mmCIF file of C-alpha atoms and ligand atoms in Angstrom:
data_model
loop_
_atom_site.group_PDB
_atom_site.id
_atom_site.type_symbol
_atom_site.label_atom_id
_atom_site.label_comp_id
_atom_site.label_asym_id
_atom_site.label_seq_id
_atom_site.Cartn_x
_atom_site.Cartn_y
_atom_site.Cartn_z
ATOM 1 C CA UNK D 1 19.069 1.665 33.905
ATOM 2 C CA UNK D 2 17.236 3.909 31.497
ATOM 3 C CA UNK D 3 17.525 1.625 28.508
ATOM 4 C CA UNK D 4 16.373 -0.790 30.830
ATOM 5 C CA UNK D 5 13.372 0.392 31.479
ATOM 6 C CA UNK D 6 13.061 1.547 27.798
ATOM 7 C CA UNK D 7 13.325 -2.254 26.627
ATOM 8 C CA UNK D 8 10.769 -3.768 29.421
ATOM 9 C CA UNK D 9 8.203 -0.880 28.029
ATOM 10 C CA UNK D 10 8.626 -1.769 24.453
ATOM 11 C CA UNK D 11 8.238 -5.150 25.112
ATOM 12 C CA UNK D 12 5.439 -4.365 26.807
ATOM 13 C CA UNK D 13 3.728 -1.762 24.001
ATOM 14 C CA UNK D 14 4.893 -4.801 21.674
ATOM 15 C CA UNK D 15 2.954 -7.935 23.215
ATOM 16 C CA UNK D 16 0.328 -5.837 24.448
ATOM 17 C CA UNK D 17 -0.600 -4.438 20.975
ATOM 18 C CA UNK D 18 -0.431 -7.883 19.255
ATOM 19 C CA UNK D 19 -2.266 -9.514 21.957
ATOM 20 C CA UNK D 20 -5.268 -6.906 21.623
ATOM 21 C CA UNK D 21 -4.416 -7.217 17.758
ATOM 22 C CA UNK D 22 -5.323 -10.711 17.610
ATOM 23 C CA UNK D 23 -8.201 -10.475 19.251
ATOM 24 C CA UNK D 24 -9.834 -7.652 18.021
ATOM 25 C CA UNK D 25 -9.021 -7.384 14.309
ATOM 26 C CA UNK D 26 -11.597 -6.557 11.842
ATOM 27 C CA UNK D 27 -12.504 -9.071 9.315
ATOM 28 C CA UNK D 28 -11.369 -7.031 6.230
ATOM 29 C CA UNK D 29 -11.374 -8.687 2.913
ATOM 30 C CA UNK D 30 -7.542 -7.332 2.392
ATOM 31 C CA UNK D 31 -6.991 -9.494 5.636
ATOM 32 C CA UNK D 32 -7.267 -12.361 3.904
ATOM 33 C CA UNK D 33 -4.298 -12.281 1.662
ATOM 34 C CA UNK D 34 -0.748 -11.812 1.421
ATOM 35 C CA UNK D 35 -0.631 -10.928 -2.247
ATOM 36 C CA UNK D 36 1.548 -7.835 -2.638
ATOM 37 C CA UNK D 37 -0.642 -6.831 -5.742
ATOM 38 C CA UNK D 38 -3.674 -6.453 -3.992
ATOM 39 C CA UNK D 39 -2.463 -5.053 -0.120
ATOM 40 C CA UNK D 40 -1.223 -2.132 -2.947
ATOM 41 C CA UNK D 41 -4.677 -1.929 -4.020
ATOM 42 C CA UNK D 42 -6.076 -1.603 -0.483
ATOM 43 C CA UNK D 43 -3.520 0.541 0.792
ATOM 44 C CA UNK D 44 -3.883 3.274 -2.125
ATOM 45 C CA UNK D 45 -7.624 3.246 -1.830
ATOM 46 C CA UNK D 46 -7.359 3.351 1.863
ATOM 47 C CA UNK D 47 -5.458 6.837 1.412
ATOM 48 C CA UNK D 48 -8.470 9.598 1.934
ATOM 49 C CA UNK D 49 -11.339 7.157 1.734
ATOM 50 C CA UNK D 50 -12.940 5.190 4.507
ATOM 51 C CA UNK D 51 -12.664 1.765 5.386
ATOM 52 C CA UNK D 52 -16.732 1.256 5.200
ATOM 53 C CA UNK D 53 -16.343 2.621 1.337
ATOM 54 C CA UNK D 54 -13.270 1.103 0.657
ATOM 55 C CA UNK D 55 -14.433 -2.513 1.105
ATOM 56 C CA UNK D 56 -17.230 -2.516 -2.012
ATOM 57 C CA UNK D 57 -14.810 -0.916 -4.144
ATOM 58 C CA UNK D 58 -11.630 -3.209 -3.055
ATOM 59 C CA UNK D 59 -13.979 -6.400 -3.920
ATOM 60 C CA UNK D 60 -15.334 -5.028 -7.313
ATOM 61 C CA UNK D 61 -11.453 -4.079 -8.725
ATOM 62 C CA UNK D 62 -9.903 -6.983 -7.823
ATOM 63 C CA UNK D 63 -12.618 -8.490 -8.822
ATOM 64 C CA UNK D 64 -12.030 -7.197 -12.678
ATOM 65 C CA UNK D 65 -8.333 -6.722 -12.078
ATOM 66 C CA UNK D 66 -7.132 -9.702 -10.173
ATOM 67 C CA UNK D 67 -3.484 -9.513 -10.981
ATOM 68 C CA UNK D 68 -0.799 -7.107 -12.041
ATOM 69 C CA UNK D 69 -1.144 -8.404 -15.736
ATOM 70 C CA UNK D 70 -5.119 -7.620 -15.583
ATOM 71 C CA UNK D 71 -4.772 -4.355 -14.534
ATOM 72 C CA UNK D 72 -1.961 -3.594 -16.944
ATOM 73 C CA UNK D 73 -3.036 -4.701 -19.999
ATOM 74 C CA UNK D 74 -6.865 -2.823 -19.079
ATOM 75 C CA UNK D 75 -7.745 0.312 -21.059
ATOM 76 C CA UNK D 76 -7.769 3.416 -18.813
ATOM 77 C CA UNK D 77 -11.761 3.922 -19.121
ATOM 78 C CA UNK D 78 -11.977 0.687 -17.522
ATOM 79 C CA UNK D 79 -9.929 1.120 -14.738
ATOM 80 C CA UNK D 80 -10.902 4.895 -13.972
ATOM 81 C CA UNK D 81 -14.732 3.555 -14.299
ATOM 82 C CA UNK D 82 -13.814 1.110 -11.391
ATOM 83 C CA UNK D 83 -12.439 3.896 -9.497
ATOM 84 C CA UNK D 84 -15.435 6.083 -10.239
ATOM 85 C CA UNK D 85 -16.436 8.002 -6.818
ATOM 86 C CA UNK D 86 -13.215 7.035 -4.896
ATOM 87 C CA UNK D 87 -11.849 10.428 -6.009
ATOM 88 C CA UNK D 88 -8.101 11.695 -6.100
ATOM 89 C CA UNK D 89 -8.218 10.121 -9.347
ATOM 90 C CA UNK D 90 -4.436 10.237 -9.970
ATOM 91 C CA UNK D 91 -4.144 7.765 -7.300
ATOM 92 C CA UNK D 92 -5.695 5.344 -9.727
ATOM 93 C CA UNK D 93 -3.834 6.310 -13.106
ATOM 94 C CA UNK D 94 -0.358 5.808 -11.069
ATOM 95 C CA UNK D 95 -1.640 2.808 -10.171
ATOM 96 C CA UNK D 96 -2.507 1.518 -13.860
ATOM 97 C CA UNK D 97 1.165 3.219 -14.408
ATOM 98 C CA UNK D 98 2.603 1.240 -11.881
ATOM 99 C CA UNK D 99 1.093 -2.338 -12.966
ATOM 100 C CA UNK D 100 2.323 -1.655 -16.522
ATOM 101 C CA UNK D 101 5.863 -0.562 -15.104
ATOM 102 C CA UNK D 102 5.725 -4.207 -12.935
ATOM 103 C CA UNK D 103 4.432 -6.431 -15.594
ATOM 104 C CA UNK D 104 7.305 -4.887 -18.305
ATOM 105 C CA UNK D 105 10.638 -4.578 -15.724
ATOM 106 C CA UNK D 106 9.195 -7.826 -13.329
ATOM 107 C CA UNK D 107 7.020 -9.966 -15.686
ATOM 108 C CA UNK D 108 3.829 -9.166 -13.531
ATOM 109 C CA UNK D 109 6.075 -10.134 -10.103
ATOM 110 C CA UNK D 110 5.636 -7.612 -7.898
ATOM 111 C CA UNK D 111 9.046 -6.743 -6.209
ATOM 112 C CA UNK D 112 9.780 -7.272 -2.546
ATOM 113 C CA UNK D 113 12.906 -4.947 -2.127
ATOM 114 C CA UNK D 114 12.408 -0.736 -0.732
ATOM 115 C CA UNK D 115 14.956 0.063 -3.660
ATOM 116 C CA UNK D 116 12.897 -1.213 -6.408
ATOM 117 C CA UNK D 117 9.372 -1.265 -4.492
ATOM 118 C CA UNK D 118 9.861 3.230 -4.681
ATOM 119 C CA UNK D 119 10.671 3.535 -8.415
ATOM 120 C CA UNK D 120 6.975 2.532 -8.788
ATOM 121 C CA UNK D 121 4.464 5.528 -9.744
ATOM 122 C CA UNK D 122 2.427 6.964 -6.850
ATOM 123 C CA UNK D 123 4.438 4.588 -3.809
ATOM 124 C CA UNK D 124 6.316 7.131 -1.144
ATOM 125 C CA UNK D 125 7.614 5.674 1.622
ATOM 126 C CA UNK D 126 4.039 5.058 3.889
ATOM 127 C CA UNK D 127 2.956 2.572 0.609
ATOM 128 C CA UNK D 128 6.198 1.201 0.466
ATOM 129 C CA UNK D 129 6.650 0.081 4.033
ATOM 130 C CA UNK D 130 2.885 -1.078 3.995
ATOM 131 C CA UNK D 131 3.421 -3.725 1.525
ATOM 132 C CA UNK D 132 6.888 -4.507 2.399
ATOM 133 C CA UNK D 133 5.921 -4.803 5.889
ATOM 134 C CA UNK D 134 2.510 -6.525 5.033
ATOM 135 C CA UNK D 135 2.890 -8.561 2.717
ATOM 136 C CA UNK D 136 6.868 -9.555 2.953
ATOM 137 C CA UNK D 137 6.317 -9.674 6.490
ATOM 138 C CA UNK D 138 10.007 -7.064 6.186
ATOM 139 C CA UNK D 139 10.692 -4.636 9.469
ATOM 140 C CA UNK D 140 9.805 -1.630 7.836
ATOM 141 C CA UNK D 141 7.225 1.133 9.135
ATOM 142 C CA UNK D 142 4.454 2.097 7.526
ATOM 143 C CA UNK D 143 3.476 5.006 9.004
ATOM 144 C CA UNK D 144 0.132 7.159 8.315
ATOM 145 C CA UNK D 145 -2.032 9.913 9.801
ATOM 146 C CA UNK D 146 -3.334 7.416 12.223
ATOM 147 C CA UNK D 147 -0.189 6.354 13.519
ATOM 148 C CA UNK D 148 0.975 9.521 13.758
ATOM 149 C CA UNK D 149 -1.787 10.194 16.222
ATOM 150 C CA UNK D 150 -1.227 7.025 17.964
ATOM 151 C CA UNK D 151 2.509 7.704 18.256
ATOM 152 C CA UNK D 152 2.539 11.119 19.527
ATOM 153 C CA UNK D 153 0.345 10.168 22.147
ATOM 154 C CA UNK D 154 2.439 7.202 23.263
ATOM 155 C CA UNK D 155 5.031 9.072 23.169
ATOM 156 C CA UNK D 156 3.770 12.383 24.594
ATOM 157 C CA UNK D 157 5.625 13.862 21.148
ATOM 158 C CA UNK D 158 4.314 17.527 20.841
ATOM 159 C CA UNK D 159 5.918 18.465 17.626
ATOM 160 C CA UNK D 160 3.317 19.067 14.613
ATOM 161 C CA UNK D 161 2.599 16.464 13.040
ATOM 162 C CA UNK D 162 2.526 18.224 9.328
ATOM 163 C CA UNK D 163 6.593 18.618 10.291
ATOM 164 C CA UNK D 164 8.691 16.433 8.088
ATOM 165 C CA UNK D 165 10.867 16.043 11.080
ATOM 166 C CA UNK D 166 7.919 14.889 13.515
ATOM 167 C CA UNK D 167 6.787 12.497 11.086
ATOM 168 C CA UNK D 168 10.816 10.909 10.500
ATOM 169 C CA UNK D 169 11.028 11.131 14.257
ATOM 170 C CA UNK D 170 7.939 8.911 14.292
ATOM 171 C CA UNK D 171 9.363 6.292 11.816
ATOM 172 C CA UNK D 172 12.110 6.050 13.562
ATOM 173 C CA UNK D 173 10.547 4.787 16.539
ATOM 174 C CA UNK D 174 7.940 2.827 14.854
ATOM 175 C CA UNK D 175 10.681 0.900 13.149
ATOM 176 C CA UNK D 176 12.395 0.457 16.308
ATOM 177 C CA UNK D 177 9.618 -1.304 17.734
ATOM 178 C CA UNK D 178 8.863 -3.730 15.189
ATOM 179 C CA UNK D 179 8.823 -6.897 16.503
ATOM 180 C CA UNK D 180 11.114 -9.724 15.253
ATOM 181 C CA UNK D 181 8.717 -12.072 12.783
ATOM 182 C CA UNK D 182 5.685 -10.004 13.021
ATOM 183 C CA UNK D 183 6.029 -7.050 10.669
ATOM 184 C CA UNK D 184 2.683 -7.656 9.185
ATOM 185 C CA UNK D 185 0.719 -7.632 11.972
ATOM 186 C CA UNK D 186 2.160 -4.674 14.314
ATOM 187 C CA UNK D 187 1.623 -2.607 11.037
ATOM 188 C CA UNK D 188 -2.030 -3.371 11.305
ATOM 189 C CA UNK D 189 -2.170 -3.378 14.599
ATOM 190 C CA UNK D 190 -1.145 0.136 14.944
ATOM 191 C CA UNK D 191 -3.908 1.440 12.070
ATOM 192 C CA UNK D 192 -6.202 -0.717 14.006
ATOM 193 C CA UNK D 193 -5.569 0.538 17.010
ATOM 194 C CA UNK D 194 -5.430 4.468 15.725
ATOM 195 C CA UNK D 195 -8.899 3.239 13.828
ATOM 196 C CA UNK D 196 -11.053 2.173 17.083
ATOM 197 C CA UNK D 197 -9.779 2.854 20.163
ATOM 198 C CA UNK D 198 -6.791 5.630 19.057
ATOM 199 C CA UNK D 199 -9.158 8.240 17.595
ATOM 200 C CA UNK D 200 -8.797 12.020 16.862
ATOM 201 C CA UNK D 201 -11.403 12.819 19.457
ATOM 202 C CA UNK D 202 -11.846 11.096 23.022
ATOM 203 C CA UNK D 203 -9.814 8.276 22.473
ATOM 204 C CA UNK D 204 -11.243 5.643 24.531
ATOM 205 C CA UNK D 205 -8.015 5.034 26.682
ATOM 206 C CA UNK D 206 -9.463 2.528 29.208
ATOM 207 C CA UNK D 207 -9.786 0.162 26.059
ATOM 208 C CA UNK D 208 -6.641 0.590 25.226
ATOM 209 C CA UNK D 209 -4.377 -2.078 25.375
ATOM 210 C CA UNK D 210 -1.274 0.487 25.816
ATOM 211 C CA UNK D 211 -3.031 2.619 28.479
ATOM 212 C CA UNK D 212 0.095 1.794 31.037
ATOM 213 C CA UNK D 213 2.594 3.302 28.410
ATOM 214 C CA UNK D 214 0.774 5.946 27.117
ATOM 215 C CA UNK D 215 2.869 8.499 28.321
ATOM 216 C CA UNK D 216 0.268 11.616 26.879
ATOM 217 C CA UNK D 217 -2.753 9.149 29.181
ATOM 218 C CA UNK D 218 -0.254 9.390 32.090
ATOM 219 C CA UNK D 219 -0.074 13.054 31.913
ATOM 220 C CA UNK D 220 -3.615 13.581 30.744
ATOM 221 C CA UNK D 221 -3.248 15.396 27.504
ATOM 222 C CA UNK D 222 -4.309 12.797 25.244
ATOM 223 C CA UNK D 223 -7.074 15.028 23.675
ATOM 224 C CA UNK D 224 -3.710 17.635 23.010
ATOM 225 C CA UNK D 225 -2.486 15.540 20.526
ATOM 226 C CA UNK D 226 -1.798 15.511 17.875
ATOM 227 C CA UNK D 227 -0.201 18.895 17.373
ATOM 228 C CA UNK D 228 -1.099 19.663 13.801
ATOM 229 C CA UNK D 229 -1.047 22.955 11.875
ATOM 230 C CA UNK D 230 -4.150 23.601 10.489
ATOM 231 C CA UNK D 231 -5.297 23.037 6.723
ATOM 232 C CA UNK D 232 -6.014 25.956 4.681
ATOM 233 C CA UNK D 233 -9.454 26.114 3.840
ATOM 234 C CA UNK D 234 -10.732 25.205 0.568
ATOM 235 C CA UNK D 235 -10.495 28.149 -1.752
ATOM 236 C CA UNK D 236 -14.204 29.104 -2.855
ATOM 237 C CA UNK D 237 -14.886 29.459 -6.852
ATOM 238 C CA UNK D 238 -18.223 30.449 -8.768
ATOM 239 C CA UNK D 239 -18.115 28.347 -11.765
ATOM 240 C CA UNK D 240 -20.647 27.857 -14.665
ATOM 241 C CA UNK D 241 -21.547 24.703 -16.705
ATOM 242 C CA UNK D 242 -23.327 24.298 -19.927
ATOM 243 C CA UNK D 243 -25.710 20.874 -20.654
ATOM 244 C CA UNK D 244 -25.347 21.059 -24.460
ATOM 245 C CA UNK D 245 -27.824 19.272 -25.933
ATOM 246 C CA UNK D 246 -28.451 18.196 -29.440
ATOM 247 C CA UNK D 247 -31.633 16.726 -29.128
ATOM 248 C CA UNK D 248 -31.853 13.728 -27.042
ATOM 249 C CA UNK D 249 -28.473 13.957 -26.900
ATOM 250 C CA UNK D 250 -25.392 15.660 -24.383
ATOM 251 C CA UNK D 251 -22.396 17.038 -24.624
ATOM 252 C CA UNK D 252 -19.651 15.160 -22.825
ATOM 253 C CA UNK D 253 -15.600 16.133 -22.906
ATOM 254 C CA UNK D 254 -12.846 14.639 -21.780
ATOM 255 C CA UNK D 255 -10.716 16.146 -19.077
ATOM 256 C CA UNK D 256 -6.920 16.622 -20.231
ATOM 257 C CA UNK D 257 -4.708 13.237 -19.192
ATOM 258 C CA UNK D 258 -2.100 15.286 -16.756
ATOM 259 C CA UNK D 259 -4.977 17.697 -14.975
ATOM 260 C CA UNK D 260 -7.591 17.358 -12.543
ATOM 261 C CA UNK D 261 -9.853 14.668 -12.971
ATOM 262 C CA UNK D 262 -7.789 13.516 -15.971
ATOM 263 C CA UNK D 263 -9.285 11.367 -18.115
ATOM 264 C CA UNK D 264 -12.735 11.786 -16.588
ATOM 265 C CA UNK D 265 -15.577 12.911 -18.290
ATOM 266 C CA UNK D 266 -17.133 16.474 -17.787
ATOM 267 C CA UNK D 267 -19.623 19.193 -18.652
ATOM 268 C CA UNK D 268 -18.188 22.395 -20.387
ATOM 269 C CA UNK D 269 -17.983 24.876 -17.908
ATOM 270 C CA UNK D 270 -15.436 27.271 -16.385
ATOM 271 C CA UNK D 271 -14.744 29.871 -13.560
ATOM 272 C CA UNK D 272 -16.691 33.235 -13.736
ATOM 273 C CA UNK D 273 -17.068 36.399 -11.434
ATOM 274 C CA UNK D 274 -20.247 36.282 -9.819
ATOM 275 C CA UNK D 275 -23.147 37.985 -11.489
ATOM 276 C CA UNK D 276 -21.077 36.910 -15.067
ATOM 277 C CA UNK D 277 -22.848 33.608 -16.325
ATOM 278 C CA UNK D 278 -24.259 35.162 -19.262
ATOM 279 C CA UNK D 279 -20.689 35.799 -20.414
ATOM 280 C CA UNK D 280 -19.391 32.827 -19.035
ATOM 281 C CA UNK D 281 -21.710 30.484 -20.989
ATOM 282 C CA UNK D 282 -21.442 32.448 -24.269
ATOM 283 C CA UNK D 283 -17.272 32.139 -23.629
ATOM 284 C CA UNK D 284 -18.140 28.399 -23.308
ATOM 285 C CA UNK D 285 -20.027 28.379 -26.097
ATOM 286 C CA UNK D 286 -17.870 30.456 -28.373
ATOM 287 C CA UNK D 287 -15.108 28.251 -27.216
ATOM 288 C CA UNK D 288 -16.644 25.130 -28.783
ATOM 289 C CA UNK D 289 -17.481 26.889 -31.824
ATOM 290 C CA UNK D 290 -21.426 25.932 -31.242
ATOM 291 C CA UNK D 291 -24.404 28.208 -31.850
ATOM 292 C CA UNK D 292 -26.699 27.541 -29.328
ATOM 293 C CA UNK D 293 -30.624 28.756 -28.523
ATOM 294 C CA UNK D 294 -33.168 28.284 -25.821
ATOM 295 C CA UNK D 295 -30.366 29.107 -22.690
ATOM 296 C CA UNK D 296 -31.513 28.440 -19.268
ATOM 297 C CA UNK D 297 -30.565 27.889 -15.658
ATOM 298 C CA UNK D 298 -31.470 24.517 -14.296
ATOM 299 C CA UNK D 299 -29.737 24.630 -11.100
ATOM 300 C CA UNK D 300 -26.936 24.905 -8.585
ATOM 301 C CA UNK D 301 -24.751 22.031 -6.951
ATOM 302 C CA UNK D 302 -21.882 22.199 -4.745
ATOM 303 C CA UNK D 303 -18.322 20.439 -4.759
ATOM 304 C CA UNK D 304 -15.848 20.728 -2.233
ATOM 305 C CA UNK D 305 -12.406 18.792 -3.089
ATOM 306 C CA UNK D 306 -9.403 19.193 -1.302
ATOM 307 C CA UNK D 307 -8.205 22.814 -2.432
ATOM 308 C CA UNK D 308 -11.444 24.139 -4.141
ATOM 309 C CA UNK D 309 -15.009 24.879 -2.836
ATOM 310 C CA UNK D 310 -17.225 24.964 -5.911
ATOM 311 C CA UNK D 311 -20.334 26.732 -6.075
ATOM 312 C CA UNK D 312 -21.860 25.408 -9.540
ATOM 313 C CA UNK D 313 -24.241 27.254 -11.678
ATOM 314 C CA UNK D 314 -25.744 24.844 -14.093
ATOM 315 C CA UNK D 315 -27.195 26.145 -17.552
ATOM 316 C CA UNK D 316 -29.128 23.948 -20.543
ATOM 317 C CA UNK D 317 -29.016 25.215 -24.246
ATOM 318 C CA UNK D 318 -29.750 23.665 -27.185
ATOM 319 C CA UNK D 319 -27.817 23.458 -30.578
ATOM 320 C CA UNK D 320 -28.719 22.332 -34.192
ATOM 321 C CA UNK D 321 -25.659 21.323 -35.454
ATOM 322 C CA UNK D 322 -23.163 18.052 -33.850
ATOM 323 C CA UNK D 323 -19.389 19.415 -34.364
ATOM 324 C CA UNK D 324 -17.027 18.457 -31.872
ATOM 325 C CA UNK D 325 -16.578 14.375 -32.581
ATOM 326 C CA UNK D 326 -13.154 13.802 -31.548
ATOM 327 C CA UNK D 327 -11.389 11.803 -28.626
ATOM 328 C CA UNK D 328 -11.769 14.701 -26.185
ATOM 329 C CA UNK D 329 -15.991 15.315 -27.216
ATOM 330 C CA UNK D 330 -18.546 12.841 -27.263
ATOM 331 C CA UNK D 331 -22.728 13.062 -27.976
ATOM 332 C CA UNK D 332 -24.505 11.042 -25.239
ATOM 333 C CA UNK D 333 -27.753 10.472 -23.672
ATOM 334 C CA UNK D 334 -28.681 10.589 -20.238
ATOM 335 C CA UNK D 335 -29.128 6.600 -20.077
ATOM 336 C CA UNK D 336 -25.188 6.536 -21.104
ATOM 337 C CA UNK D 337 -24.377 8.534 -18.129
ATOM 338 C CA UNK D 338 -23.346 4.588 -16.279
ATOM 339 C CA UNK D 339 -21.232 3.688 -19.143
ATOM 340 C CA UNK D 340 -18.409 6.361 -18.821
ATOM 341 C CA UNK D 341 -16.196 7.011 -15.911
ATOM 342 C CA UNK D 342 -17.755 10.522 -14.505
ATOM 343 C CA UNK D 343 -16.763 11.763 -11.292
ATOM 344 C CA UNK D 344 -18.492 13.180 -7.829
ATOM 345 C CA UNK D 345 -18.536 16.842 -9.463
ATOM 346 C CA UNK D 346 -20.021 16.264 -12.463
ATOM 347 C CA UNK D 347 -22.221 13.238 -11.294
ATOM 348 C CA UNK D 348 -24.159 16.080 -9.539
ATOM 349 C CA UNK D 349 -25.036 17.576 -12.985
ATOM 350 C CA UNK D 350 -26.040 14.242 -14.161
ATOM 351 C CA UNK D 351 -28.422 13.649 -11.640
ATOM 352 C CA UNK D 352 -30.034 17.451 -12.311
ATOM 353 C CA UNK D 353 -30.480 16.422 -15.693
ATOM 354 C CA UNK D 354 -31.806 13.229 -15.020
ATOM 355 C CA UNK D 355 -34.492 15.016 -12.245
ATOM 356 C CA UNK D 356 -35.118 17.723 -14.802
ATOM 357 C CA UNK D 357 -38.689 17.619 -16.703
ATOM 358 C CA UNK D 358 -37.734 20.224 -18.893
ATOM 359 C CA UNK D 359 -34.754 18.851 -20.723
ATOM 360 C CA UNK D 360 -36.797 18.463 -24.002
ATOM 361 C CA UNK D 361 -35.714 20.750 -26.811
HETATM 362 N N1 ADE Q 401 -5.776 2.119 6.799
HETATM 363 C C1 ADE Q 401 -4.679 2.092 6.013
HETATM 364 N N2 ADE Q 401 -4.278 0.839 5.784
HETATM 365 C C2 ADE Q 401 -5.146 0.029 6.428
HETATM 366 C C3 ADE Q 401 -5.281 -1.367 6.565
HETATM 367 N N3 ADE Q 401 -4.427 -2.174 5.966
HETATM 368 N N4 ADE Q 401 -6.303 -1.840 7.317
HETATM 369 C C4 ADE Q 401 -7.164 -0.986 7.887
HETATM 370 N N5 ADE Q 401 -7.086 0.327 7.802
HETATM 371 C C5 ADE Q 401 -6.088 0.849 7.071
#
């Protein structure tokens, strides 16, 4: 009798969801294609970034990169530079990784089966079952913070969410309830749903097309769940930069491939106790091997990423001598800023320098 019941409600949650699906959809440019290749793209940059700021930069890389080959064969400035502002920066360098890794062991195919699909850098099991279930139209769940939400509440689950355990539960039954020949679009339909009507904070339930099988609307604790543990807050760091300048000229270096913001470019600068710039900049300093004059503060910025809360102190000196040509250094001026792939952070420094009057040696 139970399982009864249990198959007339996911048939229900089923044609109800595609129904409202098919109506409501958002016209989103990764909509309009099947190509495994680029619902990779989408789905990576759709990890921590918004869909409104995802769309411009979607366009513009597939744009440059509009095949596996493309981005494989593209040198890593080019590709970061494309990723420039998106952040989490080693999303992007698995994905140049993972196109080279495609166009050597699949001749630029990309492949269609979980085995191979997880072998490529940067795809855990939410990208794989995206594109598999996307794109291949396979039954596999794709399952991400929204549908987490979405699921617990359907399902009146009150097990954290952060829980490896809640979250296999919750694939489980996602995978259960994919229906036959429409992979693709319950995926989406379930991130569209947890997207507009699903959402972290008064859902609006009497949109929703599953508000008779909502068991958490039923009871009235929709607003409960999820049950997640809480993040740890960022930790907070006093750093100090140095603008080197040689006279129209700035000191750019490039961060170490493997660490954070690899690849990107940066301002010297490190972590200091408070009330310690002065030795902080002559540590910088002494650690390029420049002598440098005229050493002043131009001003403060603040970064928060993920882990780290930075409160920036921003100094300008001036040197006489140009050492430090190399890969890792490079001399540019202010109107160069655009042609090198700088992130958020140090973007904020640029844009001190470019306000300051007083940059002049
Ligand atoms: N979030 C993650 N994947 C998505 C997709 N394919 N469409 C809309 N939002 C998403």
């Amino acid at each position: 009798m139970n399982q009864i019941r249990n198959n007339a409600i996911n048939n229900e949650i089923q044609e109800n969801l595609l129904k409202w699906f098919d109506k409501n959809k958002r016209d989103l440019p990764w909509r309009k294609t099947k190509d495994p290749y680029k619902i990779w793209i989408s789905e990576i940059m759709l990890q921590q970034t918004r869909v409104d700021t995802v769309i411009q930069y979607y366009q513009r890389f597939v744009k440059r990169f509009p095949a596996v080959k493309e981005l494989a064969e593209a040198d890593e400035q080019d590709v970061l530079k494309h990723w420039q502002g998106l952040g989490y920066y080693s999303r992007v360098r698995n994905l140049h990784k993972g196109a080279k890794m495609i166009l050597k062991q699949y001749h630029g195919i990309f492949p269609d089966t979980m085995e191979e699909i997880k072998k490529i850098p940067g795809i855990g099991p939410y990208t794989a079952g995206a594109v598999l279930s996307i794109a291949f139209n396979q039954p596999y769940p794709a399952v991400d913070g929204n549908v987490l939400r979405v699921f617990s509440r359907i399902m009146d689950i009150h097990e954290d969410i952060a829980q490896a355990s809640t979250v296999k539960l919750i694939q489980e039954k996602v995978k259960e309830l994919i229906p036959q020949g429409r992979a693709s679009d319950f995926t989406e339909a379930l991130m569209e749903l947890g997207a507009l009507l699903c959402i972290p904070a008064n859902p609006l339930c009497l949109a929703c097309p599953l508000y008779e099988q909502c068991e958490a609307r039923a009871r009235g604790v929709q607003n409960d769940l999820p049950v997640k543990t809480k993040k740890q807050k960022p930790k907070k760091m006093h750093m100090v930069f140095c603008v080197v300048k040689k006279g129209e000229e700035i000191l750019m270096i490039k961060n170490p491939a493997n660490g954070l913001l690899g690849g990107l470019w940066s301002f010297p600068g490190k972590e200091a106790g408070e009330k310690q710039d002065e030795e902080a900049v002559n540590q910088i300093l002494e650690e390029l091997k420049l002598n440098a004059i005229d050493i002043k503060k131009i001003g403060t910025a603040r970064h928060i990423f993920t882990h780290m809360d930075w409160d920036m102190h921003i100094y300008q000196c001036a040197v006489k001598n140009k050492e430090k040509i190399d890969e890792e250094h490079l001399w540019i001026t202010k109107e160069e800023f655009g042609d090198y792939p700088i992130p958020k952070v140090y973007q904020k420094v640029c844009k001190l320098i470019l306000n300051s009057n007083n940059m002049d040696n």
